[in-house]
PDB file of C-alpha atoms and ligand atoms in Angstrom:
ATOM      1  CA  UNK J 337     -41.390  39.159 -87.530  1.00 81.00           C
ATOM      2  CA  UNK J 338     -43.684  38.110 -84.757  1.00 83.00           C
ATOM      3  CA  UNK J 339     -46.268  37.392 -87.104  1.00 84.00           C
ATOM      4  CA  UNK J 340     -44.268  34.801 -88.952  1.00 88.00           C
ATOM      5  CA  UNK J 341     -45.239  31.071 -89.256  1.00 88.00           C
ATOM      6  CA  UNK J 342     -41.625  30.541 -87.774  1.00 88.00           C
ATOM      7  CA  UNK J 343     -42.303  32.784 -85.143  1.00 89.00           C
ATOM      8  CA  UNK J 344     -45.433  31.123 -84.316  1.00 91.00           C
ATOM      9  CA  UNK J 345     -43.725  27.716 -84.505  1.00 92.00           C
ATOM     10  CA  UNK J 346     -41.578  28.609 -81.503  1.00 93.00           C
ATOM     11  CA  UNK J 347     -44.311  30.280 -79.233  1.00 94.00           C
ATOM     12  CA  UNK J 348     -46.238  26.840 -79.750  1.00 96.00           C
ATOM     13  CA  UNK J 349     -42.868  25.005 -79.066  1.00 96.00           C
ATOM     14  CA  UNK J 350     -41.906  26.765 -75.570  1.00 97.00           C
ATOM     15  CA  UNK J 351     -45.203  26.807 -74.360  1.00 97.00           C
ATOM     16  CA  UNK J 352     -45.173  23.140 -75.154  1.00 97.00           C
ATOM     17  CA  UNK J 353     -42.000  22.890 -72.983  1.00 97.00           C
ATOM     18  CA  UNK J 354     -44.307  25.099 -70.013  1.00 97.00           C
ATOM     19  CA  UNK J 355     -47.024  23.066 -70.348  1.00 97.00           C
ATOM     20  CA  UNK J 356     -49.202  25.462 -68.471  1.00 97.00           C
ATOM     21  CA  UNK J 357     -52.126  24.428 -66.636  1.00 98.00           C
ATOM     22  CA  UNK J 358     -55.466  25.587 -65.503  1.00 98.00           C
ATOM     23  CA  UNK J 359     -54.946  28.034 -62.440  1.00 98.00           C
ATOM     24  CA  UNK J 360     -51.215  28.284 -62.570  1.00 98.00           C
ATOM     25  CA  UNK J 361     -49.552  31.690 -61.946  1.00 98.00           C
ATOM     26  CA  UNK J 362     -46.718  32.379 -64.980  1.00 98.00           C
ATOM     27  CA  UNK J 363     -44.313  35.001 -65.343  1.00 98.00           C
ATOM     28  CA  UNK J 364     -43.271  35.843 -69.159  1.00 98.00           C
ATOM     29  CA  UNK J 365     -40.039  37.709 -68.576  1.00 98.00           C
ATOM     30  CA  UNK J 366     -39.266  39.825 -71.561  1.00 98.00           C
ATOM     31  CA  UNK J 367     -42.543  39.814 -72.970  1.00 97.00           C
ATOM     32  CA  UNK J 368     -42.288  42.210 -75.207  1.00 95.00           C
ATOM     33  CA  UNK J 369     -45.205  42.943 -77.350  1.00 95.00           C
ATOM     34  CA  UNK J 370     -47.682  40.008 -75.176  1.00 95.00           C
ATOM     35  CA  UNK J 371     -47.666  37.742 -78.358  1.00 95.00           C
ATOM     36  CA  UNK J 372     -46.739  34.635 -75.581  1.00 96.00           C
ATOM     37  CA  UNK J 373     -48.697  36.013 -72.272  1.00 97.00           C
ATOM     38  CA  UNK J 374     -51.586  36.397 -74.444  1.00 96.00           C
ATOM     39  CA  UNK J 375     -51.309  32.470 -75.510  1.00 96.00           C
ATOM     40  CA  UNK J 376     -50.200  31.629 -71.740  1.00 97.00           C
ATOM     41  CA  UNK J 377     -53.607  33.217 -70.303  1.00 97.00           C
ATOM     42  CA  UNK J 378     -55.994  31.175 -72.730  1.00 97.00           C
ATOM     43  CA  UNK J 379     -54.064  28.340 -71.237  1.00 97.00           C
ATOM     44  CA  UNK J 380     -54.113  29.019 -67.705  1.00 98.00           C
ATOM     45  CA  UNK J 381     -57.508  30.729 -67.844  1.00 98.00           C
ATOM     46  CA  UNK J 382     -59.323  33.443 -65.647  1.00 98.00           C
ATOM     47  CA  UNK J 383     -58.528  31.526 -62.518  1.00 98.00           C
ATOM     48  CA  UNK J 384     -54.717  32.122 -63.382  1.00 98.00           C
ATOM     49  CA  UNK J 385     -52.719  34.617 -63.625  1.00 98.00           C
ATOM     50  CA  UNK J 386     -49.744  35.892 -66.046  1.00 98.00           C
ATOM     51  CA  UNK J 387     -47.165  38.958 -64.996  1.00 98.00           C
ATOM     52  CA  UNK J 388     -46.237  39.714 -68.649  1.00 98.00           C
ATOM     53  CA  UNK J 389     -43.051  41.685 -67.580  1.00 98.00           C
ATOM     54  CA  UNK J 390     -40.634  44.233 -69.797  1.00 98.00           C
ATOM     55  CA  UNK J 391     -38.447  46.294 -69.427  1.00 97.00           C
ATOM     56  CA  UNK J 392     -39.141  48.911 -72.398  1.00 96.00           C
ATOM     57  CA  UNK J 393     -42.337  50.968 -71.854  1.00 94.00           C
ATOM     58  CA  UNK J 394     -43.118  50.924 -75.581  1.00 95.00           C
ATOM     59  CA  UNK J 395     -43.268  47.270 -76.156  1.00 95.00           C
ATOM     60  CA  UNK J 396     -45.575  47.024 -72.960  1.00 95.00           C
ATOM     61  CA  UNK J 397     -47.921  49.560 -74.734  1.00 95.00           C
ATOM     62  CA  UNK J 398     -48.225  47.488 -77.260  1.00 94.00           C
ATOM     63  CA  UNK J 399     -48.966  43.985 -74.826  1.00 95.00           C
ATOM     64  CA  UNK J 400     -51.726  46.128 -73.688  1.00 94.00           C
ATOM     65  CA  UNK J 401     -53.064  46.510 -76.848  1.00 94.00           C
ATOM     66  CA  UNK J 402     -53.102  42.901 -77.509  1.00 93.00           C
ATOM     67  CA  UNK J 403     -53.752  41.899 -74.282  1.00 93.00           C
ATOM     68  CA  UNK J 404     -56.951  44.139 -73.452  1.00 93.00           C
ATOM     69  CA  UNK J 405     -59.425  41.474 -73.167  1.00 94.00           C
ATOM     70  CA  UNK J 406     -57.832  39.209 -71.118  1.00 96.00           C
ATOM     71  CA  UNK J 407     -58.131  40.971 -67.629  1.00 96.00           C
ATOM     72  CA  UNK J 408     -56.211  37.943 -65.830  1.00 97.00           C
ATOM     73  CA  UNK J 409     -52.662  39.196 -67.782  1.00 97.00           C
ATOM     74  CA  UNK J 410     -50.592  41.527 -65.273  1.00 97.00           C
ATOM     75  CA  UNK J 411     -48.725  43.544 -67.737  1.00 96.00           C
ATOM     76  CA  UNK J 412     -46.112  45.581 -66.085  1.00 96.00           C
ATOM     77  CA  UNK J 413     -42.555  47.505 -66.388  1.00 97.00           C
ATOM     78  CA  UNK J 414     -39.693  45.475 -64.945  1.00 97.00           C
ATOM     79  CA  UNK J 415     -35.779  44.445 -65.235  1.00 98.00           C
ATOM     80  CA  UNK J 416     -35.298  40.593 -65.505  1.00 98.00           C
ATOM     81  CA  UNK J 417     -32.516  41.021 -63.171  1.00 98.00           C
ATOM     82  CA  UNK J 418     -35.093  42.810 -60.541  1.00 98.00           C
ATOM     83  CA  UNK J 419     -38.515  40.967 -60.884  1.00 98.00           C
ATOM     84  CA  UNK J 420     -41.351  42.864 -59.440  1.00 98.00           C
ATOM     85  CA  UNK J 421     -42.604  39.868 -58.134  1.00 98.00           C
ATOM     86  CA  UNK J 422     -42.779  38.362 -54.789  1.00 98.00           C
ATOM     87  CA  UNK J 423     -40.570  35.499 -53.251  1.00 97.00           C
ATOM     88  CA  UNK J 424     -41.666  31.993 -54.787  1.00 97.00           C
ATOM     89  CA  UNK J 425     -45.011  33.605 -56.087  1.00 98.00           C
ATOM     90  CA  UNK J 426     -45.409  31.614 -59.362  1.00 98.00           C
ATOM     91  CA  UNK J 427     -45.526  28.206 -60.592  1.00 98.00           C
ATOM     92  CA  UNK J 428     -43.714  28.550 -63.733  1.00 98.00           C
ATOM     93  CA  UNK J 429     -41.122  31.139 -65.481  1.00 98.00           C
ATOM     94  CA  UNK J 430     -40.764  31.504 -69.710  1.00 98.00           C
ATOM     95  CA  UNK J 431     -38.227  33.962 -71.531  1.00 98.00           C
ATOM     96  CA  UNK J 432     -37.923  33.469 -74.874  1.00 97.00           C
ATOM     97  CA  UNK J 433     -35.301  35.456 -76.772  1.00 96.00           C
ATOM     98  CA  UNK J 434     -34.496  37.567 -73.746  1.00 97.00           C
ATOM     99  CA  UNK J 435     -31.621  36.168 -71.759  1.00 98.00           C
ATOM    100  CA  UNK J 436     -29.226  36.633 -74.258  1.00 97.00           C
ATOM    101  CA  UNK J 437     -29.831  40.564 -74.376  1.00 98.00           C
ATOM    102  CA  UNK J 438     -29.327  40.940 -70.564  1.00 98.00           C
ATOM    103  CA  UNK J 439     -26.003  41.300 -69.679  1.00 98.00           C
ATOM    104  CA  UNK J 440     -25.660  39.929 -65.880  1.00 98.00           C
ATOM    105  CA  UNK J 441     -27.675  36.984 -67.355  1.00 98.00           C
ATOM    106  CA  UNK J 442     -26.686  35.131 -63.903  1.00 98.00           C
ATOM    107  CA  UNK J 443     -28.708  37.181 -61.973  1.00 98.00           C
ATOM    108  CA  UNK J 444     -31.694  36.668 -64.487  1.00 98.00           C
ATOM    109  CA  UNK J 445     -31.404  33.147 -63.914  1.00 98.00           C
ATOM    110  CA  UNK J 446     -31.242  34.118 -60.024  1.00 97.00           C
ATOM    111  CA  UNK J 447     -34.138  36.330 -59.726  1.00 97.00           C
ATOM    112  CA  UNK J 448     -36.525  33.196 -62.002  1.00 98.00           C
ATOM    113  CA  UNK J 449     -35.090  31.221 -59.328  1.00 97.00           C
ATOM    114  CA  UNK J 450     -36.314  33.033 -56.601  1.00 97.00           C
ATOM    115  CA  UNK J 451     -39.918  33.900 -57.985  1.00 98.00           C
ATOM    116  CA  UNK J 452     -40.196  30.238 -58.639  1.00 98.00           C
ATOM    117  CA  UNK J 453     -42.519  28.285 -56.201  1.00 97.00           C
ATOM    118  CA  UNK J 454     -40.057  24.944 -54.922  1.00 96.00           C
ATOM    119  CA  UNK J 455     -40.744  22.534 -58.113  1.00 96.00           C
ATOM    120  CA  UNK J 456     -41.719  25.262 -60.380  1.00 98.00           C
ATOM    121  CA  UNK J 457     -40.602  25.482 -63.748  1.00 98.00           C
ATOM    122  CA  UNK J 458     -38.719  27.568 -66.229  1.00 98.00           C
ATOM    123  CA  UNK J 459     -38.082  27.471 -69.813  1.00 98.00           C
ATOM    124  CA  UNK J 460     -35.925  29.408 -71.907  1.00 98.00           C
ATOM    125  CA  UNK J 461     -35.818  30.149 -75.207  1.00 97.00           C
ATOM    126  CA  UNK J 462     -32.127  31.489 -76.830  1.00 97.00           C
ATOM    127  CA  UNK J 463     -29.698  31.765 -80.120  1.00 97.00           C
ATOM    128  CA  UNK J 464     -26.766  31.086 -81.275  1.00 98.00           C
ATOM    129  CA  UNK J 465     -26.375  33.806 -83.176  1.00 97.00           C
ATOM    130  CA  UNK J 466     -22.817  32.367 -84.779  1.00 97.00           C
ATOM    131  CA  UNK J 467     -24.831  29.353 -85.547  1.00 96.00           C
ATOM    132  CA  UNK J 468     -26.225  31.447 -89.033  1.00 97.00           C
ATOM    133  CA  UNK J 469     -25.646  29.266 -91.962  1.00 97.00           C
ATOM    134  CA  UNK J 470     -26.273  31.831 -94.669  1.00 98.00           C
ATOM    135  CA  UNK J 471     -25.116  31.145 -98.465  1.00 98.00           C
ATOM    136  CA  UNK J 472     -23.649  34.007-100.513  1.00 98.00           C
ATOM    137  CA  UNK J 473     -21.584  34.495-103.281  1.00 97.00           C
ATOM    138  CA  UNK J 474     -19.472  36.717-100.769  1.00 98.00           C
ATOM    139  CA  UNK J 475     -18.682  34.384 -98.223  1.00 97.00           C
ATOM    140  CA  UNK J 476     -15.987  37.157 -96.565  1.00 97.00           C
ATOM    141  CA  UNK J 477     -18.699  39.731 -96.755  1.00 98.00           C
ATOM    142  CA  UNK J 478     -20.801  37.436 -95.431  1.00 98.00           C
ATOM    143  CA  UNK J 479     -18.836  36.794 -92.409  1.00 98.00           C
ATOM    144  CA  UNK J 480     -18.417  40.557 -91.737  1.00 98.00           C
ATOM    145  CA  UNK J 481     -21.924  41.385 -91.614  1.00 98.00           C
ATOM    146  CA  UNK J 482     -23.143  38.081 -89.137  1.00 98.00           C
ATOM    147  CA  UNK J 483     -20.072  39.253 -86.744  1.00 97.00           C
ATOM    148  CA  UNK J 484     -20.855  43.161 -86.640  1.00 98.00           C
ATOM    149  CA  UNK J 485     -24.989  42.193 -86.139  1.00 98.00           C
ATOM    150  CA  UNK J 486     -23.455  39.890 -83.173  1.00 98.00           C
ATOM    151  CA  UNK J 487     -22.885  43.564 -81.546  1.00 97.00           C
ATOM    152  CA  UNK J 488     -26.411  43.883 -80.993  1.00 97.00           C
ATOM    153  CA  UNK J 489     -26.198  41.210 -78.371  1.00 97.00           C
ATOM    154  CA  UNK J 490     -25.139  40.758 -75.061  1.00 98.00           C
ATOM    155  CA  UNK J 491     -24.364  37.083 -74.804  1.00 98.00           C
ATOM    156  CA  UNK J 492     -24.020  35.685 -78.257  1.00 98.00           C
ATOM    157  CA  UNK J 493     -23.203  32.165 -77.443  1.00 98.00           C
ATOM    158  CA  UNK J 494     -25.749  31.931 -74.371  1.00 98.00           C
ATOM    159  CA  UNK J 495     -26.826  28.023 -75.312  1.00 97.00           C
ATOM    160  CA  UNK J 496     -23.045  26.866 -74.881  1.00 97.00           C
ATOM    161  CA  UNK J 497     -23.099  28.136 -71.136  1.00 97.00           C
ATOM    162  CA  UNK J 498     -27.228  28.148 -70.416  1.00 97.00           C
ATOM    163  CA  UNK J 499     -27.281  24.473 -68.672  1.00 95.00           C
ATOM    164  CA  UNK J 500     -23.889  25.191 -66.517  1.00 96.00           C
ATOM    165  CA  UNK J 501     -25.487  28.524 -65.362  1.00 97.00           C
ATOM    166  CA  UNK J 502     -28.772  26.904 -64.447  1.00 97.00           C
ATOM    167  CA  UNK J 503     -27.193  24.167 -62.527  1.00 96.00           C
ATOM    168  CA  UNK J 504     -24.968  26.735 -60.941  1.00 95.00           C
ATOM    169  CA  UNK J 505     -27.820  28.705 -59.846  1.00 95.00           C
ATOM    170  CA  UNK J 506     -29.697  25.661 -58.441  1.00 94.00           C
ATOM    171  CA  UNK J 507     -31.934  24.219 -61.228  1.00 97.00           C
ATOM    172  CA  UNK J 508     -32.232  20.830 -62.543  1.00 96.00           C
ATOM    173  CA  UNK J 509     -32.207  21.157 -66.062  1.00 96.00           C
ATOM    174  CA  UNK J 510     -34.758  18.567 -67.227  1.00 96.00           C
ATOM    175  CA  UNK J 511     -34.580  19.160 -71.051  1.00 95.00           C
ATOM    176  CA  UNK J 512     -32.489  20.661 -74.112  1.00 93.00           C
ATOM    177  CA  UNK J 513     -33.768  20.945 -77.547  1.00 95.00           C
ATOM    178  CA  UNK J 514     -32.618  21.981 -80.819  1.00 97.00           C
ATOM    179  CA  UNK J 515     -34.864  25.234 -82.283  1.00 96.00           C
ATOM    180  CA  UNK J 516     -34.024  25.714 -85.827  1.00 95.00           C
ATOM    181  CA  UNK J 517     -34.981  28.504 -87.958  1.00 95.00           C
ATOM    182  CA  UNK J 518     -34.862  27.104 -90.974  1.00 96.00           C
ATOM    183  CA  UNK J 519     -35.405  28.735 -94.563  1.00 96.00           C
ATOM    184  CA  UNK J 520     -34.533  27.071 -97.584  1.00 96.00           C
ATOM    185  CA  UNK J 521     -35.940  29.258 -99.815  1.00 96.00           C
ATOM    186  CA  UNK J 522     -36.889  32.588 -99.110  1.00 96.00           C
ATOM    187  CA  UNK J 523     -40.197  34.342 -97.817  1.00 94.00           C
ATOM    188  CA  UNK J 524     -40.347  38.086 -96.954  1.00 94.00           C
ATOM    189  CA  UNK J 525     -42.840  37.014 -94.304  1.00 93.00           C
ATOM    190  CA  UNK J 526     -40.195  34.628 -92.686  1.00 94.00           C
ATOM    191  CA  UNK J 527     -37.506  34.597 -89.841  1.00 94.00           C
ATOM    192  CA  UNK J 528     -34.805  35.444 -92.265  1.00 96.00           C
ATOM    193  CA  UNK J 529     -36.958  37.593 -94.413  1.00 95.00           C
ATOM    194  CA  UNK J 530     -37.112  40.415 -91.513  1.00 95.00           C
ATOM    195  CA  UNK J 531     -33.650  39.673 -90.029  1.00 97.00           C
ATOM    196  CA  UNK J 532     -32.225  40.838 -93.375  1.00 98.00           C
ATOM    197  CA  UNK J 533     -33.511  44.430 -93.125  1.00 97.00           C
ATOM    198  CA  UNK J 534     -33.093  44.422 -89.651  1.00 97.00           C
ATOM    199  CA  UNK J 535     -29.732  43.246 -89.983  1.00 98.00           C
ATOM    200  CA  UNK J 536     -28.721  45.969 -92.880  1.00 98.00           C
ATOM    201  CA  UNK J 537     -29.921  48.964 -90.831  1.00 98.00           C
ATOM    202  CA  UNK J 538     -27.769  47.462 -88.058  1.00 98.00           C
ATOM    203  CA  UNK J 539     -24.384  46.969 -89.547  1.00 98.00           C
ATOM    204  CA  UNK J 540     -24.084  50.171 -91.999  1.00 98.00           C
ATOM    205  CA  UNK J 541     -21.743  52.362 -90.081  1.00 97.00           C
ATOM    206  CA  UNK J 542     -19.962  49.480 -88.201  1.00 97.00           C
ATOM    207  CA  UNK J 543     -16.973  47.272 -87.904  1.00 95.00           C
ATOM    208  CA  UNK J 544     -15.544  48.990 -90.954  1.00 95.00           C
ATOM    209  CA  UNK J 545     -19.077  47.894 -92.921  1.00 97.00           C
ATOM    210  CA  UNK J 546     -20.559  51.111 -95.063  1.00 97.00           C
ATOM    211  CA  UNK J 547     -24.035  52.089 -95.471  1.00 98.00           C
ATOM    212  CA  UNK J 548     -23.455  50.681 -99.284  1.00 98.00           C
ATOM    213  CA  UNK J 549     -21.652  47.957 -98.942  1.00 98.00           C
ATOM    214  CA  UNK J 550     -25.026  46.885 -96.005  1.00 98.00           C
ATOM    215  CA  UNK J 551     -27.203  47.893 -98.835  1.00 98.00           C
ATOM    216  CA  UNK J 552     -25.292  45.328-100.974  1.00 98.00           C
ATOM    217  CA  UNK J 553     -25.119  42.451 -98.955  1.00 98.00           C
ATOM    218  CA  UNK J 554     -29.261  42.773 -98.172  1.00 98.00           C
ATOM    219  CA  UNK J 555     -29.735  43.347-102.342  1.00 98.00           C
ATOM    220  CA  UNK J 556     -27.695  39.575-102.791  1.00 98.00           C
ATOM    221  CA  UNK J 557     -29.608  38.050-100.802  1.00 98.00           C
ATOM    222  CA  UNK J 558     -33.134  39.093-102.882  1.00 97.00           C
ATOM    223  CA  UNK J 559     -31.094  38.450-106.067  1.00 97.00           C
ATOM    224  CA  UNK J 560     -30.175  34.608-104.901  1.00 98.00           C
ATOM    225  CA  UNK J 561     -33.578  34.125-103.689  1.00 97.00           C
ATOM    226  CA  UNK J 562     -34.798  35.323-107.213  1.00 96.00           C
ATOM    227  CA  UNK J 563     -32.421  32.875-108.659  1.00 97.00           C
ATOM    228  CA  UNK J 564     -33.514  29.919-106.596  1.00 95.00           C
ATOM    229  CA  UNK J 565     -30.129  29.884-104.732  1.00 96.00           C
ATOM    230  CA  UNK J 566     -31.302  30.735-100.836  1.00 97.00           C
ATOM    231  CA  UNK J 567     -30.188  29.118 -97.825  1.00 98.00           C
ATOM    232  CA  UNK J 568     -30.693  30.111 -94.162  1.00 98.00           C
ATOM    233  CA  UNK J 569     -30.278  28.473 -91.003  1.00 98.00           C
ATOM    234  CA  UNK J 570     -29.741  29.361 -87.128  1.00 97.00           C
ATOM    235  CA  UNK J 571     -30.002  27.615 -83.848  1.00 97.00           C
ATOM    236  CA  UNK J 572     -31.807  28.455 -81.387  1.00 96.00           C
ATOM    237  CA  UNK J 573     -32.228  26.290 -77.907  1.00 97.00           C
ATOM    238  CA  UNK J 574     -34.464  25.928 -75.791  1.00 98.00           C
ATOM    239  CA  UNK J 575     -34.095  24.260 -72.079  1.00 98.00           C
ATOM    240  CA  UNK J 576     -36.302  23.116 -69.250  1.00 98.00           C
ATOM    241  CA  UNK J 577     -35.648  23.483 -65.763  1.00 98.00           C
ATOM    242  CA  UNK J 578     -36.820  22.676 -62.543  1.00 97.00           C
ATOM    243  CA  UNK J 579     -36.044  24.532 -58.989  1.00 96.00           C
ATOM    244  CA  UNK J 580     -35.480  23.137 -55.857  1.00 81.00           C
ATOM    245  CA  UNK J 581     -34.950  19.536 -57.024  1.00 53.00           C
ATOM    246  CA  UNK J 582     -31.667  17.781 -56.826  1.00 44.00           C
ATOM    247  CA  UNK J 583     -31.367  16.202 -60.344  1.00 42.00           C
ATOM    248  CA  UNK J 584     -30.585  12.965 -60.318  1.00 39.00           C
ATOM    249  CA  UNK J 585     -28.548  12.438 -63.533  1.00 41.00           C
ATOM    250  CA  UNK J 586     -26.042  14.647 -62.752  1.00 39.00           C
TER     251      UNK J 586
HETATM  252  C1  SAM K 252     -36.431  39.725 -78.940  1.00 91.00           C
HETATM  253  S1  SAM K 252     -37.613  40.444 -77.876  1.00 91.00           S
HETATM  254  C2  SAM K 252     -38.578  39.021 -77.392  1.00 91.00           C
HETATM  255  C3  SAM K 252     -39.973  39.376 -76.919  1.00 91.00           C
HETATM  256  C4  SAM K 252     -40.846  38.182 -76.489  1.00 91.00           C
HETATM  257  N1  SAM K 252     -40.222  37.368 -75.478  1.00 91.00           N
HETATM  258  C5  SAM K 252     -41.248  37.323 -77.665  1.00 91.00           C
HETATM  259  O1  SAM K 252     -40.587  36.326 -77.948  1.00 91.00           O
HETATM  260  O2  SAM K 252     -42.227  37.669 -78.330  1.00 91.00           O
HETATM  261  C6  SAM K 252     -36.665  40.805 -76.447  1.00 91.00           C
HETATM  262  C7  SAM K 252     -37.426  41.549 -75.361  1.00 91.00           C
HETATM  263  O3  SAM K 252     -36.662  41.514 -74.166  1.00 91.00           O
HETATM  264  C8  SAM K 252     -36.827  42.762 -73.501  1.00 91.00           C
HETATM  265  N2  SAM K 252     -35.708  42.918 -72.566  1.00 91.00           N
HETATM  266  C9  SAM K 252     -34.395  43.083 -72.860  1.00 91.00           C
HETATM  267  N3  SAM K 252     -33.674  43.177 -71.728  1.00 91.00           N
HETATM  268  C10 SAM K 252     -34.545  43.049 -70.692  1.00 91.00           C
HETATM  269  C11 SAM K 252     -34.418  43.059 -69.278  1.00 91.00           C
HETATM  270  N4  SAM K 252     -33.220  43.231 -68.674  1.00 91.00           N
HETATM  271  N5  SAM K 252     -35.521  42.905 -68.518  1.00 91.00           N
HETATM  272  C12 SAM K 252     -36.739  42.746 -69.102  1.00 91.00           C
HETATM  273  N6  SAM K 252     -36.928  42.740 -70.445  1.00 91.00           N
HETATM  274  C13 SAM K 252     -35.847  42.885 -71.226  1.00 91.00           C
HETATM  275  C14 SAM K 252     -36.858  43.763 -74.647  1.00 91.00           C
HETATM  276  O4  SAM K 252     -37.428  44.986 -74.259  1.00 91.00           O
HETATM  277  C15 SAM K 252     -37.699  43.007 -75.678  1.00 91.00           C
HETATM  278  O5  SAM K 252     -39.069  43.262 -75.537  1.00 91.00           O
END
């Protein structure tokens, strides 16, 4: 999945939003396998510095992989509610598709806070996940399957509360914007092309959803796609922040 031109699209998009210069110290919190620290460090260069931080071992192993030749990337174990990192130590913060999975999200926003230099910036990167427009012939089915994968997630609907948090915890939120994945016709190598499998391993066994009836619902969406009938669509958001700075709009 994190090979996928829509993948790609959104790394290029939030680090966009970071705009990360030459020198700067950046955390990646949540960076699971270093696809984003890796494109951070060509951007702040050797003079920078990047703590690509996770919290699952394996993932990290694989950071370290891609992230051998670029000695400047700090790869290292970590909660994102417990930074290993040192009071106002870097000049910006990124998490992209990670605040949503960690439950006392405040804190998360808390602990970016205080790694944050005064001024520094974060950006976050998260989904709606109810926000799936997906066509099917079984519309109830359908509706099953999106609400038993929204189990795998802590905060589903993260982008409704995400500015009120921030501005509770003391950022000025200086952009939104609108991620879509978008797929109007279907591509194995796509967003929507992984989530299906993803999705039917998930469900079978779950909110009343069988191993067949998971099988099913993946094998309709292959059969539309053969018959030129695909359609997928989900939000994800993506906000801007600043800390320290009163903002003025608000
Ligand atoms: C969907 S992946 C996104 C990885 C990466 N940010 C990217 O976009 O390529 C979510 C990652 O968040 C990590 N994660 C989940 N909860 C975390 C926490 N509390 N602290 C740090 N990392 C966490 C997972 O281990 C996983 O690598």
């Amino acid at each position: 999945m994190y090979l996928t031109a829509d993948a790609a699209a959104r790394r290029a998009a939030a680090i966009a939003a970071l705009d990360p210069q030459a020198g700067e110290r950046v955390v990646d919190i949540g960076a699971g396998m270093g696809f984003l620290s890796r494109e951070i460090a060509d951007r702040v260069g050797a003079t920078g510095k990047v703590h690509a931080i996770d919290l699952a071992e394996a993932m990290l192993e694989l950071a370290r992989q891609r992230c051998a030749d670029r000695s400047w990337i700090d790869i290292r174990q970590g909660d994102a509610t417990a930074l290993p990192l040192a009071d106002e130590s870097v000049d910006a913060a990124l998490s992209l598709q990670v605040f949503e999975y960690v439950p006392a999200v405040d804190q998360a926003i808390r602990e970016a806070q205080r790694v944050l230099r005064p001024g520094g910036r974060l950006v976050i990167v998260a989904t709606d996940w109810p926000s799936i427009l997906w066509h099917s012939r079984d519309p109830d089915r359908m509706r099953r399957v999106c609400r038993a994968w929204e189990g795998h997630c802590a905060h589903v609907t993260l982008p409704r509360t995400l500015d009120s948090r921030l501005r509770r915890a003391g950022f000025a939120v200086r952009k939104h914007k609108v991620l879509p994945q978008f797929n109007p016709v279907y591509a194995k190598e796509s967003f929507s092309g992984h989530l299906i499998g993803m999705i039917e391993r998930y469900v079978a066994g779950k909110d009343g959803i069988t191993a067949e009836e998971a099988k099913a619902w993946a094998a309709e969406q292959l059969q539309l796609a053969d018959e030129g009938e695909y359609f997928f669509c989900l939000n994800q958001y993506l906000w801007v922040a600043e800390r320290g700075a009163a903002d003025p709009e608000r």
